[in-house]
mmCIF file of C-alpha atoms in Angstrom:
data_model
loop_
_atom_site.group_PDB
_atom_site.id
_atom_site.type_symbol
_atom_site.label_atom_id
_atom_site.label_comp_id
_atom_site.label_asym_id
_atom_site.label_seq_id
_atom_site.Cartn_x
_atom_site.Cartn_y
_atom_site.Cartn_z
ATOM 1 C CA UNK A 1 -23.643 -10.662 -4.736
ATOM 2 C CA UNK A 2 -24.121 -10.460 -8.777
ATOM 3 C CA UNK A 3 -21.126 -9.060 -10.762
ATOM 4 C CA UNK A 4 -22.631 -6.483 -13.766
ATOM 5 C CA UNK A 5 -20.497 -6.942 -17.299
ATOM 6 C CA UNK A 6 -18.625 -3.435 -16.951
ATOM 7 C CA UNK A 7 -16.840 -5.742 -13.530
ATOM 8 C CA UNK A 8 -15.158 -8.810 -15.190
ATOM 9 C CA UNK A 9 -12.270 -9.275 -13.397
ATOM 10 C CA UNK A 10 -8.763 -9.909 -15.748
ATOM 11 C CA UNK A 11 -8.587 -13.626 -15.775
ATOM 12 C CA UNK A 12 -5.326 -12.851 -17.860
ATOM 13 C CA UNK A 13 -2.351 -12.193 -15.734
ATOM 14 C CA UNK A 14 0.392 -10.674 -17.310
ATOM 15 C CA UNK A 15 3.338 -9.681 -15.183
ATOM 16 C CA UNK A 16 6.220 -6.880 -16.657
ATOM 17 C CA UNK A 17 9.072 -7.092 -14.791
ATOM 18 C CA UNK A 18 10.439 -3.954 -13.852
ATOM 19 C CA UNK A 19 13.836 -3.117 -15.157
ATOM 20 C CA UNK A 20 16.485 -1.968 -12.291
ATOM 21 C CA UNK A 21 17.628 1.963 -12.664
ATOM 22 C CA UNK A 22 21.845 1.031 -14.431
ATOM 23 C CA UNK A 23 24.454 2.317 -11.266
ATOM 24 C CA UNK A 24 26.681 4.197 -13.123
ATOM 25 C CA UNK A 25 29.930 3.592 -11.219
ATOM 26 C CA UNK A 26 31.936 6.170 -13.056
ATOM 27 C CA UNK A 27 30.681 8.817 -10.356
ATOM 28 C CA UNK A 28 32.154 9.904 -6.628
ATOM 29 C CA UNK A 29 30.648 7.886 -3.484
ATOM 30 C CA UNK A 30 30.855 11.549 -2.445
ATOM 31 C CA UNK A 31 28.365 13.109 -4.405
ATOM 32 C CA UNK A 32 25.150 14.058 -3.828
ATOM 33 C CA UNK A 33 22.146 13.926 -5.773
ATOM 34 C CA UNK A 34 20.633 17.344 -5.870
ATOM 35 C CA UNK A 35 17.098 16.933 -4.569
ATOM 36 C CA UNK A 36 14.542 17.873 -7.216
ATOM 37 C CA UNK A 37 16.908 14.476 -9.602
ATOM 38 C CA UNK A 38 15.252 12.507 -6.254
ATOM 39 C CA UNK A 39 11.218 14.062 -7.060
ATOM 40 C CA UNK A 40 11.609 16.592 -9.892
ATOM 41 C CA UNK A 41 7.653 17.141 -9.874
ATOM 42 C CA UNK A 42 6.623 15.624 -5.957
ATOM 43 C CA UNK A 43 3.190 17.434 -6.053
ATOM 44 C CA UNK A 44 2.114 15.557 -9.158
ATOM 45 C CA UNK A 45 2.488 11.864 -7.630
ATOM 46 C CA UNK A 46 -0.927 9.924 -8.916
ATOM 47 C CA UNK A 47 0.916 8.312 -12.341
ATOM 48 C CA UNK A 48 3.568 6.833 -10.080
ATOM 49 C CA UNK A 49 0.872 5.772 -7.197
ATOM 50 C CA UNK A 50 -1.362 3.715 -10.412
ATOM 51 C CA UNK A 51 1.190 2.480 -11.795
ATOM 52 C CA UNK A 52 3.064 0.851 -8.560
ATOM 53 C CA UNK A 53 3.108 -2.798 -8.587
ATOM 54 C CA UNK A 54 -0.246 -2.973 -10.318
ATOM 55 C CA UNK A 55 -1.629 -2.714 -14.366
ATOM 56 C CA UNK A 56 -3.678 -0.226 -14.825
ATOM 57 C CA UNK A 57 -6.049 -0.034 -17.173
ATOM 58 C CA UNK A 58 -6.641 3.004 -18.474
ATOM 59 C CA UNK A 59 -10.709 2.606 -19.365
ATOM 60 C CA UNK A 60 -10.742 2.378 -15.833
ATOM 61 C CA UNK A 61 -9.097 5.535 -15.144
ATOM 62 C CA UNK A 62 -10.700 7.479 -17.313
ATOM 63 C CA UNK A 63 -14.515 5.512 -14.983
ATOM 64 C CA UNK A 64 -12.672 6.746 -11.890
ATOM 65 C CA UNK A 65 -12.068 10.290 -13.251
ATOM 66 C CA UNK A 66 -15.788 10.680 -15.034
ATOM 67 C CA UNK A 67 -17.484 9.269 -11.843
ATOM 68 C CA UNK A 68 -15.858 11.641 -9.066
ATOM 69 C CA UNK A 69 -15.452 15.032 -11.167
ATOM 70 C CA UNK A 70 -19.373 14.501 -11.851
ATOM 71 C CA UNK A 71 -19.992 13.893 -7.959
ATOM 72 C CA UNK A 72 -21.113 10.241 -8.548
ATOM 73 C CA UNK A 73 -18.582 9.233 -6.055
ATOM 74 C CA UNK A 74 -18.106 11.308 -2.940
ATOM 75 C CA UNK A 75 -15.470 9.149 -0.972
ATOM 76 C CA UNK A 76 -12.226 9.598 -0.202
ATOM 77 C CA UNK A 77 -10.955 5.922 -1.592
ATOM 78 C CA UNK A 78 -7.304 5.105 -3.145
ATOM 79 C CA UNK A 79 -7.722 4.209 -6.131
ATOM 80 C CA UNK A 80 -4.834 1.550 -8.139
ATOM 81 C CA UNK A 81 -6.239 2.147 -11.543
ATOM 82 C CA UNK A 82 -8.201 -0.790 -11.933
ATOM 83 C CA UNK A 83 -11.465 -1.567 -12.328
ATOM 84 C CA UNK A 84 -11.647 -4.010 -8.552
ATOM 85 C CA UNK A 85 -10.722 -1.136 -7.107
ATOM 86 C CA UNK A 86 -13.075 0.787 -8.856
ATOM 87 C CA UNK A 87 -15.682 -1.486 -8.275
ATOM 88 C CA UNK A 88 -14.425 -1.680 -4.460
ATOM 89 C CA UNK A 89 -14.919 1.820 -5.075
ATOM 90 C CA UNK A 90 -18.127 1.990 -6.326
ATOM 91 C CA UNK A 91 -19.850 -0.692 -3.336
ATOM 92 C CA UNK A 92 -18.312 1.754 -1.092
ATOM 93 C CA UNK A 93 -20.625 4.658 -1.954
ATOM 94 C CA UNK A 94 -23.566 2.983 -2.696
ATOM 95 C CA UNK A 95 -23.371 2.092 1.278
ATOM 96 C CA UNK A 96 -22.954 5.532 1.753
ATOM 97 C CA UNK A 97 -25.436 6.144 -0.515
ATOM 98 C CA UNK A 98 -28.090 3.940 1.110
ATOM 99 C CA UNK A 99 -27.171 4.994 4.604
ATOM 100 C CA UNK A 100 -28.053 8.497 4.084
ATOM 101 C CA UNK A 101 -31.145 7.218 2.930
ATOM 102 C CA UNK A 102 -31.859 5.242 4.939
ATOM 103 C CA UNK A 103 -31.708 8.265 7.554
ATOM 104 C CA UNK A 104 -34.099 10.918 5.620
ATOM 105 C CA UNK A 105 -37.162 8.487 6.749
ATOM 106 C CA UNK A 106 -39.030 8.187 9.957
ATOM 107 C CA UNK A 107 -36.382 6.594 12.862
ATOM 108 C CA UNK A 108 -39.333 4.336 13.518
ATOM 109 C CA UNK A 109 -38.701 3.227 9.926
ATOM 110 C CA UNK A 110 -34.697 3.549 9.176
ATOM 111 C CA UNK A 111 -34.665 -0.759 11.366
ATOM 112 C CA UNK A 112 -37.114 -1.817 9.267
ATOM 113 C CA UNK A 113 -35.425 -0.641 5.341
ATOM 114 C CA UNK A 114 -32.251 -1.250 6.567
ATOM 115 C CA UNK A 115 -33.375 -4.602 7.733
ATOM 116 C CA UNK A 116 -35.222 -5.029 4.629
ATOM 117 C CA UNK A 117 -31.675 -3.725 1.977
ATOM 118 C CA UNK A 118 -29.508 -5.379 3.630
ATOM 119 C CA UNK A 119 -30.532 -9.079 2.647
ATOM 120 C CA UNK A 120 -29.750 -9.794 -1.282
ATOM 121 C CA UNK A 121 -32.978 -12.733 -0.774
ATOM 122 C CA UNK A 122 -35.560 -11.367 1.878
ATOM 123 C CA UNK A 123 -38.790 -12.855 2.314
ATOM 124 C CA UNK A 124 -42.132 -10.916 2.415
ATOM 125 C CA UNK A 125 -42.395 -13.373 5.135
ATOM 126 C CA UNK A 126 -39.219 -12.371 6.655
ATOM 127 C CA UNK A 127 -39.692 -8.822 7.009
ATOM 128 C CA UNK A 128 -43.189 -9.011 8.527
ATOM 129 C CA UNK A 129 -41.353 -11.332 11.061
ATOM 130 C CA UNK A 130 -39.390 -8.546 12.203
ATOM 131 C CA UNK A 131 -42.233 -5.544 12.282
ATOM 132 C CA UNK A 132 -44.193 -8.147 14.088
ATOM 133 C CA UNK A 133 -41.338 -8.897 17.239
ATOM 134 C CA UNK A 134 -39.357 -5.278 16.454
ATOM 135 C CA UNK A 135 -42.968 -3.219 16.355
ATOM 136 C CA UNK A 136 -42.440 0.461 17.896
ATOM 137 C CA UNK A 137 -45.271 0.998 20.060
ATOM 138 C CA UNK A 138 -48.381 2.986 18.925
ATOM 139 C CA UNK A 139 -48.792 5.464 21.194
ATOM 140 C CA UNK A 140 -46.033 8.495 22.916
ATOM 141 C CA UNK A 141 -45.032 9.009 26.581
ATOM 142 C CA UNK A 142 -47.174 11.980 26.922
ATOM 143 C CA UNK A 143 -50.567 9.445 25.980
ATOM 144 C CA UNK A 144 -49.446 7.524 28.845
ATOM 145 C CA UNK A 145 -48.754 11.077 31.047
ATOM 146 C CA UNK A 146 -53.131 12.119 30.352
ATOM 147 C CA UNK A 147 -54.563 8.512 29.407
ATOM 148 C CA UNK A 148 -54.688 6.503 33.125
ATOM 149 C CA UNK A 149 -57.161 3.244 32.044
ATOM 150 C CA UNK A 150 -53.610 3.100 28.436
ATOM 151 C CA UNK A 151 -51.131 3.603 31.325
ATOM 152 C CA UNK A 152 -52.546 1.292 33.673
ATOM 153 C CA UNK A 153 -53.321 -1.292 30.493
ATOM 154 C CA UNK A 154 -49.549 -1.172 29.286
ATOM 155 C CA UNK A 155 -48.437 -2.188 32.728
ATOM 156 C CA UNK A 156 -50.100 -4.383 33.521
ATOM 157 C CA UNK A 157 -49.622 -6.065 30.265
ATOM 158 C CA UNK A 158 -44.996 -4.993 30.554
ATOM 159 C CA UNK A 159 -45.529 -6.550 34.084
ATOM 160 C CA UNK A 160 -46.611 -9.820 33.138
ATOM 161 C CA UNK A 161 -44.199 -10.025 29.490
ATOM 162 C CA UNK A 162 -41.892 -10.169 32.708
ATOM 163 C CA UNK A 163 -43.151 -12.539 34.737
ATOM 164 C CA UNK A 164 -45.479 -11.026 37.416
ATOM 165 C CA UNK A 165 -48.025 -12.870 39.196
ATOM 166 C CA UNK A 166 -51.685 -11.080 38.302
ATOM 167 C CA UNK A 167 -51.868 -10.512 42.754
ATOM 168 C CA UNK A 168 -48.169 -9.286 42.266
ATOM 169 C CA UNK A 169 -48.987 -6.671 39.660
ATOM 170 C CA UNK A 170 -52.638 -6.003 41.045
ATOM 171 C CA UNK A 171 -51.352 -4.641 44.550
ATOM 172 C CA UNK A 172 -48.790 -2.469 42.602
ATOM 173 C CA UNK A 173 -51.048 -0.724 40.455
ATOM 174 C CA UNK A 174 -53.582 -0.319 43.645
ATOM 175 C CA UNK A 175 -50.482 1.377 45.574
ATOM 176 C CA UNK A 176 -49.043 3.592 42.607
ATOM 177 C CA UNK A 177 -52.947 4.170 42.571
ATOM 178 C CA UNK A 178 -52.710 5.775 46.145
ATOM 179 C CA UNK A 179 -49.885 7.508 45.197
ATOM 180 C CA UNK A 180 -51.137 8.853 42.525
ATOM 181 C CA UNK A 181 -47.838 6.801 40.282
ATOM 182 C CA UNK A 182 -49.404 4.521 37.933
ATOM 183 C CA UNK A 183 -48.395 7.244 34.872
ATOM 184 C CA UNK A 184 -45.218 7.965 36.239
ATOM 185 C CA UNK A 185 -44.506 4.108 36.803
ATOM 186 C CA UNK A 186 -46.136 3.462 33.386
ATOM 187 C CA UNK A 187 -43.745 6.099 31.757
ATOM 188 C CA UNK A 188 -40.770 4.559 33.470
ATOM 189 C CA UNK A 189 -41.438 1.712 32.127
ATOM 190 C CA UNK A 190 -42.517 2.286 28.839
ATOM 191 C CA UNK A 191 -38.229 3.787 28.175
ATOM 192 C CA UNK A 192 -37.196 0.511 30.537
ATOM 193 C CA UNK A 193 -38.674 -1.437 27.142
ATOM 194 C CA UNK A 194 -37.971 0.710 23.976
ATOM 195 C CA UNK A 195 -34.797 0.558 25.536
ATOM 196 C CA UNK A 196 -34.886 -2.904 25.383
ATOM 197 C CA UNK A 197 -36.466 -3.716 22.668
ATOM 198 C CA UNK A 198 -33.804 -1.759 20.382
ATOM 199 C CA UNK A 199 -31.037 -3.243 22.150
ATOM 200 C CA UNK A 200 -31.733 -6.935 20.701
ATOM 201 C CA UNK A 201 -33.787 -5.217 17.150
ATOM 202 C CA UNK A 202 -29.710 -3.871 16.769
ATOM 203 C CA UNK A 203 -28.459 -7.181 17.798
ATOM 204 C CA UNK A 204 -30.848 -8.310 14.598
ATOM 205 C CA UNK A 205 -29.508 -5.959 12.641
ATOM 206 C CA UNK A 206 -25.465 -6.381 13.130
ATOM 207 C CA UNK A 207 -26.264 -10.624 13.290
ATOM 208 C CA UNK A 208 -27.530 -9.834 9.434
ATOM 209 C CA UNK A 209 -24.595 -7.610 8.883
ATOM 210 C CA UNK A 210 -21.852 -9.365 9.737
ATOM 211 C CA UNK A 211 -24.155 -12.677 8.050
ATOM 212 C CA UNK A 212 -23.780 -10.853 4.903
ATOM 213 C CA UNK A 213 -20.867 -9.428 4.894
ATOM 214 C CA UNK A 214 -19.484 -13.177 5.258
ATOM 215 C CA UNK A 215 -20.859 -14.130 2.656
ATOM 216 C CA UNK A 216 -19.793 -11.638 0.524
ATOM 217 C CA UNK A 217 -16.484 -12.864 1.521
ATOM 218 C CA UNK A 218 -16.656 -16.343 0.491
ATOM 219 C CA UNK A 219 -18.358 -15.407 -3.048
ATOM 220 C CA UNK A 220 -15.020 -12.670 -3.871
ATOM 221 C CA UNK A 221 -12.649 -15.512 -2.677
ATOM 222 C CA UNK A 222 -15.047 -18.197 -4.431
ATOM 223 C CA UNK A 223 -15.317 -16.102 -7.715
ATOM 224 C CA UNK A 224 -11.789 -15.016 -7.535
ATOM 225 C CA UNK A 225 -11.066 -19.298 -6.996
ATOM 226 C CA UNK A 226 -12.528 -19.100 -10.163
ATOM 227 C CA UNK A 227 -10.557 -17.092 -12.431
ATOM 228 C CA UNK A 228 -7.344 -18.767 -10.640
ATOM 229 C CA UNK A 229 -8.409 -22.344 -12.284
ATOM 230 C CA UNK A 230 -10.100 -21.080 -15.203
ATOM 231 C CA UNK A 231 -6.843 -19.466 -15.902
ATOM 232 C CA UNK A 232 -4.511 -23.035 -14.926
ATOM 233 C CA UNK A 233 -6.533 -24.942 -17.672
ATOM 234 C CA UNK A 234 -4.893 -24.957 -21.331
ATOM 235 C CA UNK A 235 -7.969 -23.116 -22.513
ATOM 236 C CA UNK A 236 -7.104 -20.534 -25.751
ATOM 237 C CA UNK A 237 -7.174 -17.575 -24.504
ATOM 238 C CA UNK A 238 -10.612 -16.541 -25.710
ATOM 239 C CA UNK A 239 -12.392 -19.002 -24.929
ATOM 240 C CA UNK A 240 -11.026 -17.848 -21.471
ATOM 241 C CA UNK A 241 -12.639 -14.992 -21.829
ATOM 242 C CA UNK A 242 -15.714 -16.401 -23.123
ATOM 243 C CA UNK A 243 -16.010 -18.463 -19.869
ATOM 244 C CA UNK A 244 -15.717 -15.482 -17.694
ATOM 245 C CA UNK A 245 -17.567 -12.805 -19.327
ATOM 246 C CA UNK A 246 -20.241 -15.990 -18.685
ATOM 247 C CA UNK A 247 -20.089 -16.479 -15.158
ATOM 248 C CA UNK A 248 -19.296 -12.868 -14.021
ATOM 249 C CA UNK A 249 -22.314 -10.785 -15.844
ATOM 250 C CA UNK A 250 -24.989 -13.270 -14.670
ATOM 251 C CA UNK A 251 -25.818 -14.803 -17.699
ATOM 252 C CA UNK A 252 -24.806 -18.433 -16.570
ATOM 253 C CA UNK A 253 -27.485 -17.929 -14.178
ATOM 254 C CA UNK A 254 -29.664 -17.222 -16.037
ATOM 255 C CA UNK A 255 -29.069 -20.072 -17.850
ATOM 256 C CA UNK A 256 -29.369 -22.409 -15.662
ATOM 257 C CA UNK A 257 -32.282 -21.261 -14.398
ATOM 258 C CA UNK A 258 -33.876 -21.418 -18.294
ATOM 259 C CA UNK A 259 -33.128 -24.896 -17.895
ATOM 260 C CA UNK A 260 -35.069 -26.148 -15.271
ATOM 261 C CA UNK A 261 -38.249 -25.138 -16.896
ATOM 262 C CA UNK A 262 -36.916 -26.821 -20.189
ATOM 263 C CA UNK A 263 -37.338 -30.272 -19.332
ATOM 264 C CA UNK A 264 -35.529 -31.397 -22.729
ATOM 265 C CA UNK A 265 -31.946 -28.738 -21.559
ATOM 266 C CA UNK A 266 -32.952 -30.847 -18.259
ATOM 267 C CA UNK A 267 -32.077 -34.021 -18.980
ATOM 268 C CA UNK A 268 -29.293 -33.030 -20.804
ATOM 269 C CA UNK A 269 -28.069 -31.766 -17.936
ATOM 270 C CA UNK A 270 -28.078 -34.182 -15.190
ATOM 271 C CA UNK A 271 -26.826 -36.771 -17.968
ATOM 272 C CA UNK A 272 -23.361 -34.505 -17.860
ATOM 273 C CA UNK A 273 -23.982 -33.821 -14.248
ATOM 274 C CA UNK A 274 -24.063 -37.192 -13.005
ATOM 275 C CA UNK A 275 -19.961 -37.304 -14.469
ATOM 276 C CA UNK A 276 -19.258 -35.481 -11.012
ATOM 277 C CA UNK A 277 -17.555 -37.348 -8.884
ATOM 278 C CA UNK A 278 -17.780 -34.645 -6.131
ATOM 279 C CA UNK A 279 -14.121 -33.406 -7.030
ATOM 280 C CA UNK A 280 -14.969 -32.908 -11.123
ATOM 281 C CA UNK A 281 -16.764 -33.948 -13.677
ATOM 282 C CA UNK A 282 -14.845 -36.712 -15.528
ATOM 283 C CA UNK A 283 -15.605 -34.974 -19.487
ATOM 284 C CA UNK A 284 -13.420 -38.626 -20.770
ATOM 285 C CA UNK A 285 -15.909 -40.318 -19.117
ATOM 286 C CA UNK A 286 -19.338 -37.958 -20.076
ATOM 287 C CA UNK A 287 -17.888 -38.482 -24.071
ATOM 288 C CA UNK A 288 -17.683 -42.040 -23.353
ATOM 289 C CA UNK A 289 -21.180 -42.302 -22.474
ATOM 290 C CA UNK A 290 -22.467 -40.413 -23.991
ATOM 291 C CA UNK A 291 -21.027 -41.061 -27.332
ATOM 292 C CA UNK A 292 -19.702 -44.744 -27.557
ATOM 293 C CA UNK A 293 -23.006 -46.327 -29.602
ATOM 294 C CA UNK A 294 -23.002 -43.339 -31.695
ATOM 295 C CA UNK A 295 -19.259 -44.250 -32.281
ATOM 296 C CA UNK A 296 -19.275 -47.563 -32.500
ATOM 297 C CA UNK A 297 -22.699 -47.242 -34.929
ATOM 298 C CA UNK A 298 -20.108 -45.490 -37.392
ATOM 299 C CA UNK A 299 -17.657 -47.953 -36.960
ATOM 300 C CA UNK A 300 -20.168 -50.686 -37.608
ATOM 301 C CA UNK A 301 -21.582 -49.139 -40.280
ATOM 302 C CA UNK A 302 -17.310 -48.779 -42.082
ATOM 303 C CA UNK A 303 -16.535 -51.924 -41.009
ATOM 304 C CA UNK A 304 -19.458 -53.900 -42.854
ATOM 305 C CA UNK A 305 -19.185 -51.355 -45.794
ATOM 306 C CA UNK A 306 -15.227 -52.705 -46.712
ATOM 307 C CA UNK A 307 -15.377 -55.657 -45.428
ATOM 308 C CA UNK A 308 -18.461 -56.850 -48.343
ATOM 309 C CA UNK A 309 -17.123 -54.660 -51.001
ATOM 310 C CA UNK A 310 -15.692 -55.810 -54.738
ATOM 311 C CA UNK A 311 -13.492 -53.223 -53.393
ATOM 312 C CA UNK A 312 -12.391 -54.422 -51.188
ATOM 313 C CA UNK A 313 -12.021 -57.865 -51.844
ATOM 314 C CA UNK A 314 -9.948 -57.279 -55.310
ATOM 315 C CA UNK A 315 -7.587 -55.112 -53.421
ATOM 316 C CA UNK A 316 -6.977 -58.248 -50.990
ATOM 317 C CA UNK A 317 -6.740 -60.783 -53.637
ATOM 318 C CA UNK A 318 -3.815 -58.701 -55.319
ATOM 319 C CA UNK A 319 -2.300 -58.450 -51.371
ATOM 320 C CA UNK A 320 -3.307 -55.022 -50.513
ATOM 321 C CA UNK A 321 -4.566 -54.757 -46.957
ATOM 322 C CA UNK A 322 -7.817 -52.381 -47.521
ATOM 323 C CA UNK A 323 -8.452 -52.851 -43.851
ATOM 324 C CA UNK A 324 -8.978 -49.159 -41.878
ATOM 325 C CA UNK A 325 -8.268 -49.281 -38.225
ATOM 326 C CA UNK A 326 -11.284 -47.770 -36.377
ATOM 327 C CA UNK A 327 -10.510 -47.649 -32.982
ATOM 328 C CA UNK A 328 -9.107 -44.187 -32.726
ATOM 329 C CA UNK A 329 -12.657 -42.607 -34.864
ATOM 330 C CA UNK A 330 -14.285 -40.487 -32.817
ATOM 331 C CA UNK A 331 -17.419 -38.282 -33.319
ATOM 332 C CA UNK A 332 -17.227 -35.017 -34.577
#
């Protein structure tokens, strides 16, 4: 589930406290307030709905109105004025449009197309296995009615699939032939088999739907947790926004894919991730392991210079203190 640039979540939460209405004490207790003062314009409550306990975004509102006015959004949706709500509406519309598009295909293709579109990372092998398992028959009931050989072959194979022995199947076929009931029985078996096939196929589709729904919910929770952790850091706001954009726009995923194809960058990534302890990445440990040798080299060079220079010796002889404390020196 990828979230595009337009749906960058607001990760810096500002809560605006609403001021309570002033209470006028000099009015008589029994005075009634006219109804028109309670709601001056009951027909125009869109602004109240959008601003009630929600920080609305003018861009999100404008985008939603544009989509509605141009019939890109045709579903009923309680829009609250945020980009999250807009994304939810677009996701619902996409699902409805997909269902409508699938229904325009022939009935035997609809479950195949639905299966292929349900999974984000579906493979050709999975589609092929689905086709082999739930492939519809290449003939119809009318074909069974008109072709006795087809009816006999189909009924024989179907009964064998149910576990009947060959002699039992042969006796039943002969019995049906003698009574001119072979075509009728094959059609009855055909309908039974098709019902079972449809039930198993629908069960498989429902299982995939539920699995994808669970994964989508998990991804949404993960994104929310990511945003919360990012907001809890003491980093600059503009830096937080950069990180949020990198994460939600897909740039992070693209960079990771490129890194795995670049040994030079991958070495550095592996070195960095070695400081992950299963809970967090120890940045202090990383700094020490990655930069200590360089820092030590700089310290040694500077200290050697000061200890051996005539300037330092002269100052020391005059009672000065040329020694510099480099214990806190860090590589910049």
